[in-house]
PDB file of C-alpha atoms in Angstrom:
ATOM      1  CA  MET A 869     118.099  29.644  80.742  1.00  0.00           C
ATOM      2  CA  SER A 870     116.565  28.854  84.110  1.00  0.00           C
ATOM      3  CA  CYS A 871     114.424  31.366  85.962  1.00  0.00           C
ATOM      4  CA  GLY A 872     116.964  31.625  88.806  1.00  0.00           C
ATOM      5  CA  VAL A 873     119.795  32.554  86.485  1.00  0.00           C
ATOM      6  CA  ALA A 874     117.605  35.045  84.649  1.00  0.00           C
ATOM      7  CA  LEU A 875     116.552  36.655  87.939  1.00  0.00           C
ATOM      8  CA  THR A 876     120.164  36.844  89.123  1.00  0.00           C
ATOM      9  CA  LEU A 877     121.267  38.469  85.880  1.00  0.00           C
ATOM     10  CA  SER A 878     118.447  40.989  85.986  1.00  0.00           C
ATOM     11  CA  LEU A 879     119.303  41.916  89.587  1.00  0.00           C
ATOM     12  CA  LEU A 880     122.970  42.256  88.752  1.00  0.00           C
ATOM     13  CA  LEU A 881     122.179  44.537  85.853  1.00  0.00           C
ATOM     14  CA  SER A 882     119.526  46.617  87.622  1.00  0.00           C
ATOM     15  CA  ASP A 883     121.068  47.258  91.052  1.00  0.00           C
ATOM     16  CA  PRO A 884     124.783  48.056  91.330  1.00  0.00           C
ATOM     17  CA  ASN A 885     124.689  47.286  95.084  1.00  0.00           C
ATOM     18  CA  VAL A 886     123.856  43.663  94.329  1.00  0.00           C
ATOM     19  CA  ALA A 887     126.871  43.417  92.039  1.00  0.00           C
ATOM     20  CA  MET A 888     129.119  45.027  94.679  1.00  0.00           C
ATOM     21  CA  ALA A 889     127.833  42.685  97.380  1.00  0.00           C
ATOM     22  CA  ALA A 890     128.352  39.671  95.137  1.00  0.00           C
ATOM     23  CA  ALA A 891     131.932  40.764  94.498  1.00  0.00           C
ATOM     24  CA  GLN A 892     132.814  40.779  98.209  1.00  0.00           C
ATOM     25  CA  PRO A 893     134.776  37.786  99.475  1.00  0.00           C
ATOM     26  CA  PRO A 894     132.876  35.412 101.758  1.00  0.00           C
ATOM     27  CA  ALA A 895     133.267  35.910 105.503  1.00  0.00           C
ATOM     28  CA  ALA A 896     136.049  33.877 107.040  1.00  0.00           C
ATOM     29  CA  ALA A 897     134.789  30.905 108.987  1.00  0.00           C
ATOM     30  CA  ASP A 898     137.003  31.780 111.945  1.00  0.00           C
ATOM     31  CA  ALA A 899     136.184  35.514 111.968  1.00  0.00           C
ATOM     32  CA  PRO A 900     135.459  36.875 115.448  1.00  0.00           C
ATOM     33  CA  VAL A 901     131.790  37.074 116.356  1.00  0.00           C
ATOM     34  CA  SER A 902     130.273  39.950 118.306  1.00  0.00           C
ATOM     35  CA  VAL A 903     128.733  39.027 121.643  1.00  0.00           C
ATOM     36  CA  ALA A 904     126.729  42.272 121.837  1.00  0.00           C
ATOM     37  CA  GLY A 905     123.527  40.519 120.784  1.00  0.00           C
ATOM     38  CA  GLU A 906     123.752  37.793 123.408  1.00  0.00           C
ATOM     39  CA  PRO A 907     121.325  38.338 126.317  1.00  0.00           C
ATOM     40  CA  LEU A 908     123.938  38.679 129.075  1.00  0.00           C
ATOM     41  CA  PHE A 909     126.059  41.161 127.147  1.00  0.00           C
ATOM     42  CA  ALA A 910     123.017  43.110 125.938  1.00  0.00           C
ATOM     43  CA  ASP A 911     121.899  43.337 129.582  1.00  0.00           C
ATOM     44  CA  ILE A 912     125.334  44.645 130.606  1.00  0.00           C
ATOM     45  CA  VAL A 913     125.151  47.298 127.874  1.00  0.00           C
ATOM     46  CA  ALA A 914     121.624  48.338 128.880  1.00  0.00           C
ATOM     47  CA  ARG A 915     122.371  48.513 132.606  1.00  0.00           C
ATOM     48  CA  SER A 916     125.634  50.342 132.105  1.00  0.00           C
ATOM     49  CA  GLY A 917     123.942  52.856 129.815  1.00  0.00           C
ATOM     50  CA  VAL A 918     121.221  53.547 132.374  1.00  0.00           C
ATOM     51  CA  LEU A 919     123.729  54.003 135.201  1.00  0.00           C
ATOM     52  CA  ARG A 920     125.962  56.232 133.049  1.00  0.00           C
ATOM     53  CA  THR A 921     122.970  58.445 132.188  1.00  0.00           C
ATOM     54  CA  GLU A 922     122.125  58.680 135.880  1.00  0.00           C
ATOM     55  CA  VAL A 923     125.674  59.725 136.796  1.00  0.00           C
ATOM     56  CA  GLN A 924     125.724  62.280 133.984  1.00  0.00           C
ATOM     57  CA  GLY A 925     122.440  63.665 135.323  1.00  0.00           C
ATOM     58  CA  TRP A 926     123.964  64.036 138.759  1.00  0.00           C
ATOM     59  CA  LEU A 927     126.922  65.864 137.263  1.00  0.00           C
ATOM     60  CA  ALA A 928     124.624  68.234 135.368  1.00  0.00           C
ATOM     61  CA  ALA A 929     122.467  68.842 138.454  1.00  0.00           C
ATOM     62  CA  GLY A 930     125.432  69.473 140.744  1.00  0.00           C
ATOM     63  CA  ALA A 931     124.798  66.475 143.009  1.00  0.00           C
ATOM     64  CA  GLY A 932     128.521  66.394 143.729  1.00  0.00           C
ATOM     65  CA  ASP A 933     128.091  69.645 145.629  1.00  0.00           C
ATOM     66  CA  GLN A 934     125.874  67.948 148.224  1.00  0.00           C
ATOM     67  CA  ALA A 935     127.772  65.440 150.366  1.00  0.00           C
ATOM     68  CA  GLU A 936     124.535  64.188 151.958  1.00  0.00           C
ATOM     69  CA  PHE A 937     123.287  63.030 148.547  1.00  0.00           C
ATOM     70  CA  PHE A 938     125.809  60.179 148.606  1.00  0.00           C
ATOM     71  CA  SER A 939     124.455  58.792 151.873  1.00  0.00           C
ATOM     72  CA  GLY A 940     120.823  58.928 150.701  1.00  0.00           C
ATOM     73  CA  PRO A 941     118.508  56.306 149.201  1.00  0.00           C
ATOM     74  CA  THR A 942     119.097  57.274 145.564  1.00  0.00           C
ATOM     75  CA  PHE A 943     122.832  56.671 145.782  1.00  0.00           C
ATOM     76  CA  SER A 944     122.271  53.554 147.887  1.00  0.00           C
ATOM     77  CA  ARG A 945     120.089  52.097 145.120  1.00  0.00           C
ATOM     78  CA  PHE A 946     122.699  53.127 142.553  1.00  0.00           C
ATOM     79  CA  LYS A 947     125.455  51.361 144.529  1.00  0.00           C
ATOM     80  CA  SER A 948     123.393  48.181 144.585  1.00  0.00           C
ATOM     81  CA  GLN A 949     122.790  48.346 140.829  1.00  0.00           C
ATOM     82  CA  ALA A 950     126.463  49.096 140.189  1.00  0.00           C
ATOM     83  CA  SER A 951     127.422  46.065 142.271  1.00  0.00           C
ATOM     84  CA  GLU A 952     125.044  43.897 140.216  1.00  0.00           C
ATOM     85  CA  LEU A 953     126.595  45.292 137.029  1.00  0.00           C
ATOM     86  CA  ALA A 954     130.101  44.464 138.282  1.00  0.00           C
ATOM     87  CA  ALA A 955     128.959  40.882 138.958  1.00  0.00           C
ATOM     88  CA  LEU A 956     127.521  40.644 135.426  1.00  0.00           C
ATOM     89  CA  ASP A 957     130.796  41.938 133.976  1.00  0.00           C
ATOM     90  CA  MET A 958     132.657  39.218 135.864  1.00  0.00           C
ATOM     91  CA  GLN A 959     130.149  36.654 134.624  1.00  0.00           C
ATOM     92  CA  GLY A 960     130.789  37.862 131.068  1.00  0.00           C
ATOM     93  CA  HIS A 961     134.514  37.534 131.681  1.00  0.00           C
ATOM     94  CA  LEU A 962     134.088  33.970 132.919  1.00  0.00           C
ATOM     95  CA  ILE A 963     131.898  33.013 129.955  1.00  0.00           C
ATOM     96  CA  LEU A 964     134.458  34.338 127.489  1.00  0.00           C
ATOM     97  CA  LYS A 965     137.261  32.650 129.418  1.00  0.00           C
ATOM     98  CA  GLU A 966     135.382  29.345 129.238  1.00  0.00           C
ATOM     99  CA  ARG A 967     134.872  29.774 125.483  1.00  0.00           C
ATOM    100  CA  GLY A 968     138.466  30.801 124.955  1.00  0.00           C
ATOM    101  CA  THR A 969     137.266  33.153 122.220  1.00  0.00           C
ATOM    102  CA  ASP A 970     138.012  36.792 122.995  1.00  0.00           C
ATOM    103  CA  GLY A 971     141.118  37.646 124.971  1.00  0.00           C
ATOM    104  CA  ASP A 972     140.801  41.439 124.938  1.00  0.00           C
ATOM    105  CA  LEU A 973     137.119  41.687 125.818  1.00  0.00           C
ATOM    106  CA  LYS A 974     137.520  38.977 128.435  1.00  0.00           C
ATOM    107  CA  CYS A 975     140.270  40.937 130.171  1.00  0.00           C
ATOM    108  CA  ILE A 976     138.531  44.286 129.833  1.00  0.00           C
ATOM    109  CA  LEU A 977     135.319  42.953 131.403  1.00  0.00           C
ATOM    110  CA  ARG A 978     137.271  41.596 134.337  1.00  0.00           C
ATOM    111  CA  GLY A 979     138.982  44.958 134.796  1.00  0.00           C
ATOM    112  CA  ILE A 980     135.685  46.827 134.640  1.00  0.00           C
ATOM    113  CA  SER A 981     134.117  44.442 137.141  1.00  0.00           C
ATOM    114  CA  GLU A 982     136.971  45.175 139.529  1.00  0.00           C
ATOM    115  CA  ASP A 983     136.976  48.942 138.848  1.00  0.00           C
ATOM    116  CA  ILE A 984     133.259  49.657 139.339  1.00  0.00           C
ATOM    117  CA  PRO A 985     133.340  49.177 143.147  1.00  0.00           C
ATOM    118  CA  VAL A 986     136.566  51.204 143.336  1.00  0.00           C
ATOM    119  CA  LYS A 987     135.023  54.119 141.411  1.00  0.00           C
ATOM    120  CA  VAL A 988     131.820  54.015 143.481  1.00  0.00           C
ATOM    121  CA  ALA A 989     133.895  54.040 146.676  1.00  0.00           C
ATOM    122  CA  ALA A 990     135.880  57.012 145.324  1.00  0.00           C
ATOM    123  CA  VAL A 991     132.615  58.934 144.880  1.00  0.00           C
ATOM    124  CA  GLU A 992     131.584  58.121 148.444  1.00  0.00           C
ATOM    125  CA  GLY A 993     134.986  58.954 149.884  1.00  0.00           C
ATOM    126  CA  ALA A 994     135.500  62.239 148.078  1.00  0.00           C
ATOM    127  CA  ALA A 995     135.844  65.002 150.645  1.00  0.00           C
ATOM    128  CA  THR A 996     135.079  68.073 148.542  1.00  0.00           C
ATOM    129  CA  PRO A 997     132.593  68.923 145.800  1.00  0.00           C
ATOM    130  CA  ALA A 998     135.454  69.168 143.296  1.00  0.00           C
ATOM    131  CA  GLU A 999     136.717  65.694 144.242  1.00  0.00           C
ATOM    132  CA  ARG A1000     133.168  64.298 143.991  1.00  0.00           C
ATOM    133  CA  ARG A1001     132.731  65.798 140.513  1.00  0.00           C
ATOM    134  CA  ILE A1002     135.998  64.223 139.374  1.00  0.00           C
ATOM    135  CA  ALA A1003     135.017  60.874 140.901  1.00  0.00           C
ATOM    136  CA  LEU A1004     131.575  61.025 139.253  1.00  0.00           C
ATOM    137  CA  ASP A1005     133.158  61.916 135.916  1.00  0.00           C
ATOM    138  CA  GLU A1006     135.538  58.952 136.166  1.00  0.00           C
ATOM    139  CA  LEU A1007     132.628  56.667 137.066  1.00  0.00           C
ATOM    140  CA  ALA A1008     130.630  57.896 134.062  1.00  0.00           C
ATOM    141  CA  TYR A1009     133.658  57.292 131.838  1.00  0.00           C
ATOM    142  CA  LEU A1010     134.027  53.715 133.129  1.00  0.00           C
ATOM    143  CA  LEU A1011     130.330  53.004 132.563  1.00  0.00           C
ATOM    144  CA  ASN A1012     130.658  54.366 129.034  1.00  0.00           C
ATOM    145  CA  ASP A1013     133.657  52.096 128.421  1.00  0.00           C
ATOM    146  CA  ASN A1014     131.525  49.166 129.541  1.00  0.00           C
ATOM    147  CA  VAL A1015     129.074  49.924 126.737  1.00  0.00           C
ATOM    148  CA  GLU A1016     131.685  50.640 124.076  1.00  0.00           C
ATOM    149  CA  VAL A1017     133.867  47.576 124.571  1.00  0.00           C
ATOM    150  CA  ILE A1018     130.918  45.236 124.141  1.00  0.00           C
ATOM    151  CA  THR A1019     129.324  47.030 121.204  1.00  0.00           C
ATOM    152  CA  ALA A1020     132.581  47.622 119.301  1.00  0.00           C
ATOM    153  CA  PRO A1021     132.981  45.341 116.279  1.00  0.00           C
ATOM    154  CA  PRO A1022     135.215  42.392 117.165  1.00  0.00           C
ATOM    155  CA  GLN A1023     138.721  42.496 115.784  1.00  0.00           C
ATOM    156  CA  PRO A1024     140.789  39.536 114.607  1.00  0.00           C
ATOM    157  CA  GLU A1025     143.628  38.410 116.828  1.00  0.00           C
ATOM    158  CA  ALA A1026     146.821  40.344 116.071  1.00  0.00           C
TER     159      ALA A1026
END
């Protein structure tokens, strides 16, 4: 008996996890691949997470109660970063469109890229503290979606 076969048998007998892993069918060659680890998509996730945390902080601190906050330098910087994120989402959409690999994610990224400026404008245009809180909450939700759609395990085409 060769050493490799003996080692394999000893592993199979000593660790039940090895036997279970060996019993699993091989991955399909055409199985969808996650893009979450690719630099562009990882950057989108990181940026969106940072912006979402910032919006959630504003909600917790009551920034929506202060209309002047949304004309100040902090929100101006945020708007610029949100615009950059929207452009990256569109870039991700275009990359996936070029690959022809992921219809759902491709469409979702395009939608998010179009919705980010709309949600930011809704925050700026909200007339009352209650409207600003709702607009901030919707913006935080959209930024969270941006993270979740990229990091979700890919699903096979239906």
